[in-house]
Every structure is written in structure tokens, then in C-alpha cells.
Amino acid sequence: MDVFAPSLDIETTAVNNTYKKEEGTSFASAIVSGIAALIRSRYPNLSAAQVKEIILKSGVAYNIDVEIKQKDGTKKLVPF
């Protein structure tokens, strides 16, 4: 995975012309897709690979270790 979008407290549309906060990758993926669409609308001659590169270079890299739980129940630190 190259890009992480927020998946918590995403403001989205709801019934009766209202908004509500939702969570999940289904909502988060729309954010990244929307960014790609905005880039392509402004620069229509860019390839998909070029749009991906722009998105990746525009983000923030996190050089941290995260803790994962292994099958045997132990925990291990791995690069994010």
C-alpha cells in the first residue's frame, strides 16, 4: 500500500440532505480517488503513473516502527 487516507471521522452525506461522520476504507478510498480526479482534471495529459507519483510525493512519510501481534501471541516491531 502506498497511500493511507484517514478512515475515522470522515464527514459524508446522509439522508435528508444532512451530513454525518463515518469511518472505514470505503470512505477513505474515495478521498484518494478524488485527489487523483482533481489532478487529472487540471492536467489531463498526465498518465496514471504520473498522477500516482504526484500523490506519493505530496504526502508525509512516516519512518516509524509499528507493533504487530504474531500468530503465537508475541508482539514484534516492524517498519511502517
mmCIF file with all atom_site columns, C-alpha atoms in Angstrom, residues 7-52:
data_model
loop_
_atom_site.group_PDB
_atom_site.id
_atom_site.type_symbol
_atom_site.label_atom_id
_atom_site.label_alt_id
_atom_site.label_comp_id
_atom_site.label_asym_id
_atom_site.label_entity_id
_atom_site.label_seq_id
_atom_site.pdbx_PDB_ins_code
_atom_site.Cartn_x
_atom_site.Cartn_y
_atom_site.Cartn_z
_atom_site.occupancy
_atom_site.B_iso_or_equiv
_atom_site.pdbx_formal_charge
_atom_site.auth_seq_id
_atom_site.auth_comp_id
_atom_site.auth_asym_id
_atom_site.auth_atom_id
_atom_site.pdbx_PDB_model_num
ATOM 1  C CA . SER A 1 7  ? -10.583 6.294  7.859   1.00 0.00 ? 7  SER A CA 1
ATOM 2  C CA . LEU A 1 8  ? -12.050 7.785  11.003  1.00 0.00 ? 8  LEU A CA 1
ATOM 3  C CA . ASP A 1 9  ? -14.483 10.678 11.399  1.00 0.00 ? 9  ASP A CA 1
ATOM 4  C CA . ILE A 1 10 ? -14.934 11.275 7.666   1.00 0.00 ? 10 ILE A CA 1
ATOM 5  C CA . GLU A 1 11 ? -17.657 13.817 7.002   1.00 0.00 ? 11 GLU A CA 1
ATOM 6  C CA . THR A 1 12 ? -20.031 12.338 4.405   1.00 0.00 ? 12 THR A CA 1
ATOM 7  C CA . THR A 1 13 ? -23.529 12.789 3.080   1.00 0.00 ? 13 THR A CA 1
ATOM 8  C CA . ALA A 1 14 ? -26.519 11.206 4.797   1.00 0.00 ? 14 ALA A CA 1
ATOM 9  C CA . VAL A 1 15 ? -30.273 11.003 4.321   1.00 0.00 ? 15 VAL A CA 1
ATOM 10 C CA . ASN A 1 16 ? -32.483 14.103 4.247   1.00 0.00 ? 16 ASN A CA 1
ATOM 11 C CA . ASN A 1 17 ? -29.716 16.418 2.963   1.00 0.00 ? 17 ASN A CA 1
ATOM 12 C CA . THR A 1 18 ? -27.621 16.009 6.107   1.00 0.00 ? 18 THR A CA 1
ATOM 13 C CA . TYR A 1 19 ? -24.070 15.042 6.882   1.00 0.00 ? 19 TYR A CA 1
ATOM 14 C CA . LYS A 1 20 ? -22.614 12.584 9.355   1.00 0.00 ? 20 LYS A CA 1
ATOM 15 C CA . LYS A 1 21 ? -19.241 11.198 10.381  1.00 0.00 ? 21 LYS A CA 1
ATOM 16 C CA . GLU A 1 22 ? -18.371 7.698  9.179   1.00 0.00 ? 22 GLU A CA 1
ATOM 17 C CA . GLU A 1 23 ? -15.303 5.507  9.153   1.00 0.00 ? 23 GLU A CA 1
ATOM 18 C CA . GLY A 1 24 ? -13.760 2.803  7.033   1.00 0.00 ? 24 GLY A CA 1
ATOM 19 C CA . THR A 1 25 ? -11.649 2.240  3.960   1.00 0.00 ? 25 THR A CA 1
ATOM 20 C CA . SER A 1 26 ? -14.665 2.536  1.660   1.00 0.00 ? 26 SER A CA 1
ATOM 21 C CA . PHE A 1 27 ? -14.900 6.187  2.663   1.00 0.00 ? 27 PHE A CA 1
ATOM 22 C CA . ALA A 1 28 ? -11.141 6.763  2.758   1.00 0.00 ? 28 ALA A CA 1
ATOM 23 C CA . SER A 1 29 ? -10.536 5.391  -0.741  1.00 0.00 ? 29 SER A CA 1
ATOM 24 C CA . ALA A 1 30 ? -12.925 7.984  -2.141  1.00 0.00 ? 30 ALA A CA 1
ATOM 25 C CA . ILE A 1 31 ? -10.672 10.718 -0.777  1.00 0.00 ? 31 ILE A CA 1
ATOM 26 C CA . VAL A 1 32 ? -7.627  9.423  -2.651  1.00 0.00 ? 32 VAL A CA 1
ATOM 27 C CA . SER A 1 33 ? -9.695  8.815  -5.797  1.00 0.00 ? 33 SER A CA 1
ATOM 28 C CA . GLY A 1 34 ? -10.995 12.371 -5.585  1.00 0.00 ? 34 GLY A CA 1
ATOM 29 C CA . ILE A 1 35 ? -7.481  13.741 -5.310  1.00 0.00 ? 35 ILE A CA 1
ATOM 30 C CA . ALA A 1 36 ? -6.466  11.767 -8.403  1.00 0.00 ? 36 ALA A CA 1
ATOM 31 C CA . ALA A 1 37 ? -9.527  13.055 -10.272 1.00 0.00 ? 37 ALA A CA 1
ATOM 32 C CA . LEU A 1 38 ? -8.727  16.672 -9.382  1.00 0.00 ? 38 LEU A CA 1
ATOM 33 C CA . ILE A 1 39 ? -5.146  16.250 -10.598 1.00 0.00 ? 39 ILE A CA 1
ATOM 34 C CA . ARG A 1 40 ? -6.319  14.635 -13.860 1.00 0.00 ? 40 ARG A CA 1
ATOM 35 C CA . SER A 1 41 ? -8.930  17.360 -14.424 1.00 0.00 ? 41 SER A CA 1
ATOM 36 C CA . ARG A 1 42 ? -6.258  20.054 -14.169 1.00 0.00 ? 42 ARG A CA 1
ATOM 37 C CA . TYR A 1 43 ? -3.576  18.084 -16.045 1.00 0.00 ? 43 TYR A CA 1
ATOM 38 C CA . PRO A 1 44 ? -5.454  15.721 -18.394 1.00 0.00 ? 44 PRO A CA 1
ATOM 39 C CA . ASN A 1 45 ? -2.353  14.588 -20.270 1.00 0.00 ? 45 ASN A CA 1
ATOM 40 C CA . LEU A 1 46 ? -0.738  13.011 -17.214 1.00 0.00 ? 46 LEU A CA 1
ATOM 41 C CA . SER A 1 47 ? -0.561  9.229  -17.127 1.00 0.00 ? 47 SER A CA 1
ATOM 42 C CA . ALA A 1 48 ? -1.891  7.224  -14.202 1.00 0.00 ? 48 ALA A CA 1
ATOM 43 C CA . ALA A 1 49 ? 1.706   6.557  -13.145 1.00 0.00 ? 49 ALA A CA 1
ATOM 44 C CA . GLN A 1 50 ? 2.459   10.290 -13.118 1.00 0.00 ? 50 GLN A CA 1
ATOM 45 C CA . VAL A 1 51 ? -0.644  11.034 -11.028 1.00 0.00 ? 51 VAL A CA 1
ATOM 46 C CA . LYS A 1 52 ? 0.390   8.315  -8.568  1.00 0.00 ? 52 LYS A CA 1
#
